[in-house]
Coordinates of C-alpha atoms and ligand atoms in Angstrom, one line a residue:
M19 CA -32.3 -26.3 41.2
V20 CA -31.4 -29.9 40.4
H21 CA -30.4 -32.2 43.2
N22 CA -28.4 -35.2 41.9
E23 CA -27.8 -38.4 43.8
T24 CA -24.6 -37.3 45.6
Q25 CA -26.4 -34.2 46.7
N26 CA -29.2 -36.3 48.1
N27 CA -26.8 -38.5 49.9
D28 CA -25.1 -35.3 51.2
F29 CA -28.5 -34.3 52.4
E30 CA -28.9 -37.5 54.4
T31 CA -25.5 -36.9 55.9
F32 CA -26.6 -33.3 56.6
K33 CA -29.6 -34.6 58.6
S34 CA -27.4 -36.7 60.8
T35 CA -24.7 -34.0 61.3
S36 CA -26.9 -30.9 61.5
T37 CA -27.5 -29.1 64.8
K38 CA -30.5 -27.2 65.9
S39 CA -30.3 -23.9 67.6
S40 CA -33.7 -22.3 68.5
N41 CA -35.7 -22.6 65.3
T42 CA -32.8 -22.6 62.8
T43 CA -31.1 -25.8 61.5
Y44 CA -27.4 -25.5 60.8
F45 CA -25.2 -27.8 58.7
D46 CA -21.9 -29.1 60.1
P47 CA -19.4 -26.3 59.2
K48 CA -16.6 -28.9 58.9
Q49 CA -18.4 -30.3 55.9
A50 CA -19.3 -27.0 54.2
T51 CA -17.9 -27.9 50.8
K52 CA -20.2 -31.0 50.6
Y53 CA -23.3 -28.8 50.7
L54 CA -22.4 -26.9 47.5
I55 CA -25.3 -27.4 45.2
G56 CA -24.7 -26.4 41.5
A57 CA -22.0 -23.8 40.8
D58 CA -22.1 -20.1 41.2
G59 CA -22.2 -17.8 38.1
L60 CA -22.4 -18.9 34.5
S61 CA -20.4 -21.1 32.2
A62 CA -18.7 -19.2 29.4
E63 CA -21.2 -20.8 27.0
E64 CA -24.2 -19.6 29.0
M65 CA -22.7 -16.1 29.3
M66 CA -21.9 -15.8 25.6
D67 CA -25.4 -16.7 24.5
S68 CA -26.0 -13.6 22.4
R69 CA -29.7 -14.3 22.1
K70 CA -30.0 -13.7 25.8
N71 CA -27.1 -11.4 26.6
G72 CA -26.3 -9.6 23.3
G73 CA -22.7 -9.1 22.3
L74 CA -20.3 -8.8 25.2
T75 CA -17.0 -7.2 25.7
Y76 CA -14.4 -7.3 28.5
N77 CA -16.0 -4.8 30.8
D78 CA -19.3 -6.6 30.6
F79 CA -18.3 -9.6 32.8
L80 CA -16.0 -10.8 35.5
I81 CA -14.4 -14.2 36.2
L82 CA -15.3 -15.7 39.5
P83 CA -12.4 -16.6 41.8
G84 CA -11.3 -20.2 42.2
Y85 CA -8.9 -22.0 44.6
I86 CA -5.3 -20.9 45.2
D87 CA -2.8 -23.6 46.0
F88 CA 0.3 -22.2 44.3
P89 CA 2.2 -18.9 44.3
A90 CA 1.5 -16.4 41.5
S91 CA 5.2 -16.5 40.5
E92 CA 4.7 -20.2 39.5
V93 CA 2.0 -19.4 37.0
S94 CA 3.3 -20.2 33.5
L95 CA 2.2 -18.0 30.7
E96 CA 3.7 -20.1 27.9
S97 CA 1.4 -20.1 24.9
R98 CA 1.3 -21.4 21.3
I99 CA 0.5 -18.3 19.3
T100 CA 0.6 -20.0 15.8
R101 CA 0.6 -23.6 14.7
N102 CA 4.4 -23.8 15.1
I103 CA 5.5 -21.0 17.5
V104 CA 5.3 -21.0 21.2
L105 CA 6.1 -17.9 23.3
K106 CA 6.8 -17.6 27.0
T107 CA 4.5 -14.6 27.3
P108 CA 1.3 -14.2 25.2
F109 CA 1.9 -10.6 24.2
M110 CA 2.1 -9.1 20.7
S111 CA 2.5 -5.5 19.7
S112 CA 0.3 -4.2 16.9
P113 CA 1.6 -3.6 13.3
M114 CA 1.1 0.2 13.6
D115 CA 3.6 2.9 12.7
T116 CA 3.2 4.5 16.1
V117 CA 3.7 1.1 17.9
T118 CA 6.1 -1.4 16.3
E119 CA 9.4 -0.7 14.6
T120 CA 12.8 -2.2 15.3
D121 CA 13.1 -1.1 18.9
M122 CA 9.7 -2.4 20.0
A123 CA 10.1 -5.6 18.1
I124 CA 13.5 -6.3 19.7
N125 CA 12.2 -5.5 23.2
M126 CA 9.0 -7.4 22.9
A127 CA 10.9 -10.5 21.8
L128 CA 13.4 -10.1 24.7
L129 CA 10.6 -10.0 27.1
G130 CA 9.0 -13.2 25.8
G131 CA 6.4 -11.8 23.4
V132 CA 6.7 -10.7 19.7
G133 CA 6.4 -7.5 17.8
V134 CA 4.7 -7.2 14.5
I135 CA 6.5 -4.6 12.3
H136 CA 4.1 -2.4 10.4
S137 CA 4.1 -2.1 6.6
N138 CA 3.4 1.6 6.3
C139 CA 6.8 2.2 4.7
S140 CA 8.8 0.9 1.7
P141 CA 9.5 -2.9 1.5
D142 CA 13.2 -2.2 1.9
E143 CA 12.6 -0.1 5.0
Q144 CA 10.5 -2.8 6.5
A145 CA 12.9 -5.6 5.6
D146 CA 15.7 -3.6 7.2
M147 CA 13.8 -3.5 10.5
V148 CA 13.2 -7.2 10.3
R149 CA 16.9 -7.8 9.6
K150 CA 17.9 -5.7 12.6
V151 CA 15.7 -7.7 14.9
K152 CA 17.1 -11.0 13.6
K153 CA 20.7 -9.8 13.9
F154 CA 20.2 -8.4 17.4
E155 CA 22.4 -9.8 20.1
N156 CA 21.6 -8.7 23.6
G157 CA 24.2 -6.2 24.9
F158 CA 26.0 -5.8 21.6
I159 CA 25.4 -2.6 19.7
T160 CA 24.9 -3.8 16.2
D161 CA 24.5 -0.4 14.5
P162 CA 27.1 1.8 16.1
V163 CA 27.8 5.3 14.5
C164 CA 31.2 5.1 12.8
L165 CA 33.4 7.7 11.1
T166 CA 36.3 7.6 8.7
P167 CA 39.9 8.8 9.5
N168 CA 39.2 11.8 7.3
H169 CA 36.3 13.1 9.4
T170 CA 37.1 15.8 11.9
V171 CA 37.0 16.5 15.6
A172 CA 33.9 18.7 14.8
D173 CA 32.1 15.6 13.5
V174 CA 32.7 13.7 16.8
R175 CA 31.5 16.8 18.8
R176 CA 28.4 16.9 16.6
I177 CA 27.6 13.2 17.2
K178 CA 28.2 13.6 20.9
A179 CA 25.8 16.6 21.1
Q180 CA 23.2 14.8 19.0
F181 CA 23.2 11.2 20.3
G182 CA 25.4 11.5 23.5
Y183 CA 27.9 8.8 22.2
S184 CA 31.5 9.4 23.1
G185 CA 33.5 6.5 21.8
I186 CA 33.2 6.5 18.0
P187 CA 34.9 3.6 16.0
I188 CA 36.8 4.7 13.0
T189 CA 36.6 2.3 10.0
A190 CA 38.0 2.5 6.5
N191 CA 34.7 3.7 4.9
G192 CA 33.0 5.0 8.1
K193 CA 30.6 2.0 8.1
L194 CA 30.0 -1.3 9.9
Y195 CA 31.7 -4.3 8.2
S196 CA 34.7 -2.2 7.1
I197 CA 38.3 -2.5 8.5
L198 CA 38.5 -1.1 12.0
L199 CA 41.3 1.4 12.2
G200 CA 40.9 3.1 15.6
I201 CA 38.5 4.6 18.0
V202 CA 38.1 8.2 19.1
T203 CA 37.1 8.7 22.7
A204 CA 36.0 11.8 24.7
R205 CA 39.5 11.9 26.2
D206 CA 41.2 12.0 22.8
I207 CA 39.5 15.3 22.0
Q208 CA 38.7 16.8 25.4
F209 CA 41.4 19.5 25.2
H210 CA 41.7 19.7 21.5
E211 CA 40.9 23.2 20.4
D212 CA 41.2 22.8 16.6
D213 CA 37.8 21.4 15.4
T214 CA 39.2 20.8 11.9
T215 CA 41.9 18.3 12.9
L216 CA 41.4 15.0 11.1
L217 CA 40.5 12.0 13.2
K218 CA 43.4 10.0 11.9
D219 CA 45.6 12.4 13.9
V220 CA 43.8 12.0 17.3
M221 CA 42.3 8.5 17.2
T222 CA 43.6 5.7 19.5
T223 CA 45.0 2.9 17.5
D224 CA 46.2 0.8 20.4
L225 CA 43.0 -1.2 20.5
V226 CA 41.6 -4.0 22.6
V227 CA 39.1 -5.9 20.5
A228 CA 37.2 -9.2 20.8
Q229 CA 36.5 -11.7 18.0
E230 CA 33.1 -12.2 16.5
G231 CA 31.3 -15.1 18.2
V232 CA 32.4 -14.1 21.7
T233 CA 29.7 -14.5 24.3
L234 CA 28.3 -11.5 26.1
D235 CA 29.8 -12.8 29.4
E236 CA 33.2 -13.2 27.8
A237 CA 33.1 -9.8 26.2
N238 CA 32.0 -8.1 29.4
Q239 CA 35.0 -9.8 31.1
I240 CA 37.4 -8.5 28.5
L241 CA 35.8 -5.0 28.8
R242 CA 36.2 -5.1 32.6
S243 CA 39.8 -6.1 32.6
S244 CA 40.8 -3.8 29.7
K245 CA 39.6 -0.8 31.6
R246 CA 38.5 0.7 28.3
G247 CA 35.2 2.4 27.6
K248 CA 34.3 0.5 24.5
L249 CA 35.1 -3.0 23.2
P250 CA 34.9 -3.3 19.4
I251 CA 34.0 -6.8 18.1
V252 CA 35.7 -7.7 14.8
N253 CA 35.5 -10.6 12.4
S254 CA 38.4 -12.7 11.0
R255 CA 39.1 -10.0 8.4
G256 CA 39.5 -7.3 11.0
E257 CA 36.1 -5.7 10.1
L258 CA 34.0 -4.1 12.8
V259 CA 30.8 -6.1 13.4
S260 CA 29.5 -4.6 16.7
L261 CA 30.5 -2.8 19.8
L262 CA 30.1 -3.3 23.5
A263 CA 29.9 -0.3 25.8
R264 CA 31.1 -0.1 29.5
S265 CA 28.2 2.1 30.3
D266 CA 25.9 -0.7 29.2
L267 CA 27.6 -3.3 31.4
L268 CA 25.1 -3.1 34.2
K269 CA 22.1 -2.8 31.8
N270 CA 22.9 -6.0 30.0
L271 CA 20.5 -8.0 32.0
N272 CA 19.5 -11.6 31.2
F273 CA 16.2 -12.1 29.4
P274 CA 15.2 -15.7 30.4
L275 CA 11.8 -15.4 28.6
A276 CA 13.2 -14.2 25.3
S277 CA 11.4 -15.5 22.2
K278 CA 14.0 -17.2 20.0
S279 CA 13.9 -19.4 17.0
P280 CA 14.9 -22.9 18.2
H281 CA 17.4 -23.4 15.4
S282 CA 19.1 -20.0 14.9
K283 CA 18.7 -18.7 18.5
Q284 CA 17.8 -15.4 16.9
L285 CA 14.9 -13.3 18.2
I286 CA 11.5 -14.2 16.7
C287 CA 10.2 -11.5 14.4
A288 CA 6.8 -10.9 12.8
A289 CA 5.7 -8.4 10.2
A290 CA 2.6 -7.3 8.4
V291 CA 1.8 -7.3 4.7
G292 CA -1.2 -6.7 2.7
T293 CA -2.9 -8.9 0.1
R294 CA -2.1 -7.2 -3.2
S295 CA 0.2 -8.7 -5.7
D296 CA 3.0 -6.2 -4.9
D297 CA 2.9 -7.5 -1.3
K298 CA 4.4 -10.8 -2.7
L299 CA 7.6 -8.9 -3.5
R300 CA 7.5 -7.2 -0.1
L301 CA 7.1 -10.5 1.6
R302 CA 10.1 -12.0 -0.4
K303 CA 12.3 -9.2 1.0
L304 CA 11.0 -9.8 4.5
V305 CA 11.6 -13.6 4.3
D306 CA 15.1 -13.0 3.0
A307 CA 15.7 -10.8 6.1
G308 CA 14.7 -13.7 8.3
L309 CA 11.0 -13.2 9.0
D310 CA 9.3 -15.9 11.2
I311 CA 5.6 -14.9 11.1
V312 CA 3.7 -13.0 8.5
V313 CA 0.5 -11.2 9.6
L314 CA -2.0 -10.6 6.8
D315 CA -3.1 -7.1 7.7
S316 CA -6.7 -6.6 6.7
S317 CA -9.6 -5.1 8.6
Q318 CA -12.0 -7.7 7.1
G319 CA -10.0 -10.8 6.4
N320 CA -12.6 -12.9 4.7
S321 CA -11.8 -12.0 1.2
L322 CA -10.8 -13.7 -2.1
F323 CA -7.6 -11.7 -1.9
Q324 CA -6.6 -13.0 1.5
I325 CA -7.5 -16.6 0.7
E326 CA -5.4 -16.5 -2.5
M327 CA -2.5 -14.9 -0.5
I328 CA -2.6 -17.6 2.1
K329 CA -2.5 -20.3 -0.6
Y330 CA 0.4 -18.5 -2.4
I331 CA 2.4 -18.2 0.8
K332 CA 1.9 -21.8 1.8
K333 CA 2.9 -22.9 -1.7
T334 CA 6.0 -20.6 -1.8
Y335 CA 7.3 -20.9 1.7
G336 CA 5.8 -24.1 3.1
D337 CA 6.1 -24.5 6.8
N338 CA 9.1 -22.1 7.1
L339 CA 6.8 -19.2 7.6
D340 CA 3.7 -19.1 9.8
I341 CA 0.7 -17.1 8.7
I342 CA -1.5 -15.1 11.0
A343 CA -4.6 -14.4 8.9
G344 CA -7.5 -12.0 9.7
N345 CA -9.0 -10.0 11.0
V346 CA -12.1 -12.0 11.7
V347 CA -14.9 -11.9 14.2
T348 CA -17.3 -14.6 13.1
R349 CA -17.0 -18.4 12.8
E350 CA -17.9 -18.1 9.1
Q351 CA -15.0 -15.8 8.4
A352 CA -12.7 -18.0 10.4
A353 CA -13.7 -21.1 8.6
S354 CA -12.7 -19.6 5.2
L355 CA -9.2 -18.7 6.4
I356 CA -8.6 -21.9 8.3
E357 CA -9.5 -23.9 5.2
A358 CA -7.1 -21.8 3.1
G359 CA -4.3 -22.7 5.4
A360 CA -4.0 -20.0 8.2
D361 CA -1.7 -21.0 11.1
A362 CA -3.4 -18.6 13.5
L363 CA -6.3 -16.1 13.4
R364 CA -6.3 -12.5 14.5
V365 CA -9.6 -11.5 16.0
G366 CA -11.1 -8.1 16.2
M367 CA -13.1 -5.6 14.2
G368 CA -13.9 -2.2 15.5
S369 CA -12.6 -2.8 19.0
G370 CA -9.3 -0.9 18.7
S371 CA -9.0 2.3 20.8
I372 CA -8.4 4.4 17.8
C373 CA -10.9 2.7 15.6
I374 CA -14.2 4.1 14.2
T375 CA -15.0 1.1 12.0
Q376 CA -18.1 0.1 13.9
E377 CA -19.6 3.6 13.7
I378 CA -18.6 4.3 10.1
M379 CA -19.0 0.9 8.4
S380 CA -21.6 -0.4 10.9
V381 CA -19.9 -3.7 11.0
G382 CA -17.8 -5.4 13.6
R383 CA -18.6 -7.3 16.8
P384 CA -18.1 -6.7 20.6
Q385 CA -14.6 -8.1 21.2
G386 CA -15.5 -10.5 24.0
S387 CA -18.1 -12.3 21.9
A388 CA -15.8 -12.2 18.8
V389 CA -12.9 -13.8 20.7
Y390 CA -15.0 -16.5 22.4
K391 CA -16.9 -17.5 19.2
V392 CA -13.9 -17.6 16.9
A393 CA -11.6 -19.3 19.5
Q394 CA -14.2 -21.9 20.2
F395 CA -14.5 -22.7 16.5
A396 CA -10.8 -22.6 15.7
D397 CA -9.9 -24.8 18.7
Q398 CA -11.6 -27.7 16.9
F399 CA -8.8 -27.4 14.3
D400 CA -6.0 -26.7 16.8
I401 CA -5.6 -23.1 15.4
P402 CA -4.6 -20.5 17.9
V403 CA -6.5 -17.2 18.1
I404 CA -5.0 -13.7 18.9
A405 CA -7.3 -11.2 20.5
D406 CA -6.5 -7.9 18.8
G407 CA -7.6 -4.5 20.0
G408 CA -9.5 -3.2 23.0
I409 CA -7.1 -4.3 25.6
Q410 CA -7.1 -1.4 28.1
N411 CA -5.6 -3.0 31.1
V412 CA -4.1 -6.2 32.4
G413 CA -7.5 -7.5 33.5
H414 CA -8.6 -7.4 29.9
I415 CA -5.7 -9.6 29.0
T416 CA -6.8 -12.2 31.6
K417 CA -10.3 -12.1 30.2
A418 CA -9.3 -12.4 26.5
L419 CA -7.2 -15.5 27.4
A420 CA -10.0 -16.9 29.5
L421 CA -12.3 -16.5 26.5
G422 CA -9.9 -18.8 24.5
A423 CA -7.3 -16.4 23.0
S424 CA -3.8 -17.7 22.9
A425 CA -2.3 -14.2 22.9
V426 CA -3.3 -10.6 22.9
M427 CA -2.3 -7.9 20.5
M428 CA -1.9 -4.4 21.9
G429 CA -1.7 -1.0 20.3
S430 CA -2.6 1.8 22.8
L431 CA -1.2 -0.1 25.8
L432 CA 2.3 -0.1 24.2
A433 CA 2.1 3.2 22.4
G434 CA 3.8 6.1 24.3
T435 CA 6.5 3.8 25.6
T436 CA 10.2 4.5 25.1
E437 CA 10.4 1.7 22.5
S438 CA 7.4 2.9 20.4
P439 CA 8.4 5.1 17.3
G440 CA 8.1 8.8 17.4
E441 CA 9.3 11.7 19.6
Y442 CA 7.8 12.7 22.9
F443 CA 6.2 16.2 23.1
Y444 CA 4.6 18.2 25.9
H445 CA 0.9 19.3 25.9
E446 CA -0.6 21.0 28.9
G447 CA 2.2 19.7 31.1
Q448 CA 1.8 16.1 30.0
R449 CA 4.6 14.2 28.2
L450 CA 3.0 12.6 25.2
K451 CA 3.6 10.5 22.1
K452 CA 1.5 10.3 19.0
Y453 CA -0.7 7.3 18.5
R454 CA -2.8 6.9 15.4
G455 CA -5.0 4.3 13.7
M456 CA -3.6 2.9 10.5
G457 CA -6.9 3.8 8.9
S458 CA -6.7 7.4 9.9
L459 CA -6.1 10.0 7.3
D460 CA -2.9 10.9 9.1
A461 CA -1.4 7.4 8.6
M462 CA -2.5 7.3 5.0
E463 CA -0.6 10.4 4.2
R464 CA 2.5 9.2 5.9
H465 CA 4.5 8.6 2.7
A466 CA 3.8 12.2 1.7
T467 CA 4.7 13.8 5.0
Q468 CA 7.3 11.6 6.4
G469 CA 9.8 11.3 3.6
T470 CA 9.8 7.5 2.9
S471 CA 10.3 6.7 -0.7
G472 CA 7.2 8.6 -1.7
K473 CA 5.7 6.0 -4.0
S474 CA 2.1 5.4 -3.4
N475 CA 2.5 1.7 -3.5
D476 CA 4.8 1.9 -0.5
N477 CA 1.9 2.9 1.7
N478 CA 0.2 -0.2 3.0
A479 CA -2.0 1.6 5.5
A480 CA -4.1 2.9 2.7
K481 CA -4.5 -0.5 1.3
R482 CA -5.7 -2.0 4.6
Y483 CA -8.6 0.3 4.7
F484 CA -9.2 1.6 1.2
S485 CA -9.4 0.5 -2.3
E486 CA -6.7 2.3 -4.3
R487 CA -9.4 3.4 -6.7
D488 CA -11.3 5.2 -3.9
V489 CA -11.6 8.8 -4.8
V490 CA -13.0 9.9 -1.5
K491 CA -11.3 8.3 1.4
V492 CA -13.4 7.3 4.4
A493 CA -11.2 7.1 7.5
Q494 CA -11.7 4.2 9.8
G495 CA -9.3 5.4 12.5
V496 CA -8.3 8.5 14.3
A497 CA -5.0 10.1 15.4
G498 CA -4.3 11.3 18.8
A499 CA -1.7 11.1 21.6
V500 CA -1.1 8.9 24.6
V501 CA 0.9 9.7 27.8
D502 CA 4.5 8.6 28.4
K503 CA 4.5 5.1 29.9
G504 CA 8.2 4.7 30.3
S505 CA 10.0 1.6 29.0
I506 CA 8.3 -1.7 28.1
R507 CA 11.2 -3.3 30.0
K508 CA 9.3 -2.3 33.1
F509 CA 5.8 -2.2 31.7
V510 CA 5.7 -5.7 30.2
P511 CA 7.0 -7.3 33.5
Y512 CA 4.2 -5.5 35.2
L513 CA 1.7 -7.0 32.7
I514 CA 3.3 -10.5 33.2
S515 CA 3.0 -10.2 37.0
G516 CA -0.6 -8.8 36.8
L517 CA -1.6 -11.7 34.6
Q518 CA 0.0 -14.3 36.9
H519 CA -1.9 -12.8 39.8
G520 CA -5.2 -12.9 37.8
L521 CA -4.7 -16.6 37.0
Q522 CA -3.8 -17.3 40.6
D523 CA -7.1 -15.8 41.7
I524 CA -8.9 -17.9 39.2
G525 CA -7.0 -21.0 40.3
A526 CA -5.3 -21.8 37.0
K527 CA -1.6 -22.5 37.1
N528 CA -1.1 -22.1 33.4
L529 CA -2.9 -21.0 30.3
K530 CA -3.8 -24.5 29.1
R531 CA -5.5 -25.1 32.5
L532 CA -7.3 -21.8 32.2
R533 CA -8.7 -22.7 28.8
D534 CA -9.5 -26.3 29.8
D535 CA -11.3 -25.3 32.9
V536 CA -13.3 -22.7 31.0
K537 CA -14.2 -25.4 28.4
G538 CA -15.1 -27.8 31.2
D539 CA -17.4 -25.2 32.8
K540 CA -15.3 -25.3 36.0
I541 CA -14.3 -21.6 35.7
R542 CA -17.3 -19.5 36.0
F543 CA -18.3 -16.0 34.9
E544 CA -20.8 -13.3 35.9
L545 CA -22.3 -10.5 33.9
R546 CA -21.8 -7.0 35.3
T547 CA -24.7 -4.5 35.5
A548 CA -23.9 -0.9 34.8
S549 CA -23.8 -0.2 38.5
A550 CA -21.6 -3.2 39.1
Q551 CA -19.1 -1.7 36.6
I552 CA -19.1 1.5 38.5
E553 CA -18.6 -0.4 41.8
G554 CA -15.7 -2.3 40.3
G555 CA -13.9 0.9 39.3
V556 CA -12.3 3.5 41.7
H557 CA -15.1 5.5 43.3
G558 CA -15.9 7.6 46.3
L559 CA -12.5 9.2 46.7
Y560 CA -12.1 12.9 47.5
S561 CA -8.9 13.0 45.5
Ligands
IMP626 P1 -5.8 -0.9 20.7 O1 -4.9 -1.9 21.4 O2 -7.2 -0.9 21.3 O3 -5.2 0.4 20.6 O4 -6.1 -1.5 19.2 C1 -5.0 -1.8 18.3 C2 -5.6 -2.5 17.1 O5 -6.5 -1.7 16.4 C3 -4.6 -2.9 16.0 O6 -3.9 -4.0 16.3 C4 -5.5 -3.0 14.8 O7 -6.1 -4.3 14.7 C5 -6.6 -2.0 15.0 N1 -6.4 -0.8 14.3 C6 -5.2 -0.1 14.0 N2 -5.5 1.0 13.3 C7 -6.8 1.0 13.1 C8 -7.7 1.9 12.4 O8 -7.3 3.0 11.9 N3 -9.1 1.6 12.4 C9 -9.5 0.5 13.0 N4 -8.7 -0.4 13.7 C10 -7.4 -0.1 13.7

């Protein structure tokens, strides 16, 4: 152990302040902190020395606690996730067709993160999802089911049975952005026995409406005083643009953390594309729909195709579109993509819960080492890094951020929520939703089984993992199911709060402080033996 000068001086003080009791000499307890020699645990650099410790992942280590002088609620989780985009919470949802479509992307953005819309669908379908996120206004229903005056009472009853909606706006052509003519409410048809009656004969035409541009507060006020069930919002031409429902009044909470573009105030939206030439056309549609961040979705990002794609995107869209390139796990891979112009890197190969890449391809890297090494390298160029895959709990998020990531990307943790695509089903008494790897055979065959446009070039999952010329497909992922986790509106706040408590225990009031103190060796780590891992989990309970 090295004694420096201060410590020697401390030792002198010790001699003058120590007390003797029988044969043992004690230091003055009031000066205990002065007698700390060296620091407990390992620095991140010492821990991540792969020659000594091998490749590490989240369960292999712990962060040692620091000093708390602030409440957990004051911990800021703000983070820059690409060169130009800062979020209030460092969470991203994976571009997977069982994780992120419109609903997930809207709710992730409302809660301060961002959703990455998958590309395992036609370019038009993907662009449509991006458009819905960008056009979303909290509280306003922007895609209400509408009917024409020539639909019948039976149609209203069918919609009520199928979706539960009872106030249906009637427009000239039965679509949004068409002249609003009336509204049919449950009361209009409650005692109506003839199902074939046309809606023009039963609809309410004495309407209370609000003009486009009205704020949510103003619209709620109008809704309250009008005593109606629905408030249609119309533009200057009298066309329906959205709807507000009384039943949603209490649900229209504020979202103070929402991720919004500074200029348009619209929610921030990300989407994945591949690196083939037809992905350039796909990207054009996504950008026209308002895309903020493009994620180049490749399991091994260090390729000529990706480098050319990055250069093409930078040349075509300049700084209007941030690129998250990847995936990478080594500094060498990272260097190529940074040089090409990436605005952030996505790190992870083989760490995903549904991933079998490491077994099948024999390539990849334990996720803790991958995040640390790439983040350390990228930091020199001020390029943020996103830890993608392998996040099984909130503690893993804290660890990924401590290793230098600016955000985490989650698949399994967000699958099985109300906002993830797909229907719930029951198996052995459990309520489940499907979750599958995009490299699973199940996902590759989506276009054939799920009725998208059916063209093979619409299916980007196949391109992420296979060459189109592959005759025999080798799956890199599996398909399974995860249990119902409820809504991310409750789950993400839990993750936020868990992360704030983790940072409080470490003694870091914000993520910059966390990273700086790890870099400065002030935050310390310890490796966990196999038995330490067992000790750290729940054990010894009867039930
Ligand atoms: P999870 O959060 O551990 O479930 O991992 C999700 C991540 O796994 C995604 O963001 C992708 O990077 C990755 N991934 C998705 N599908 C596959 C696959 O089929 N094989 C390998 N990795 C996948």
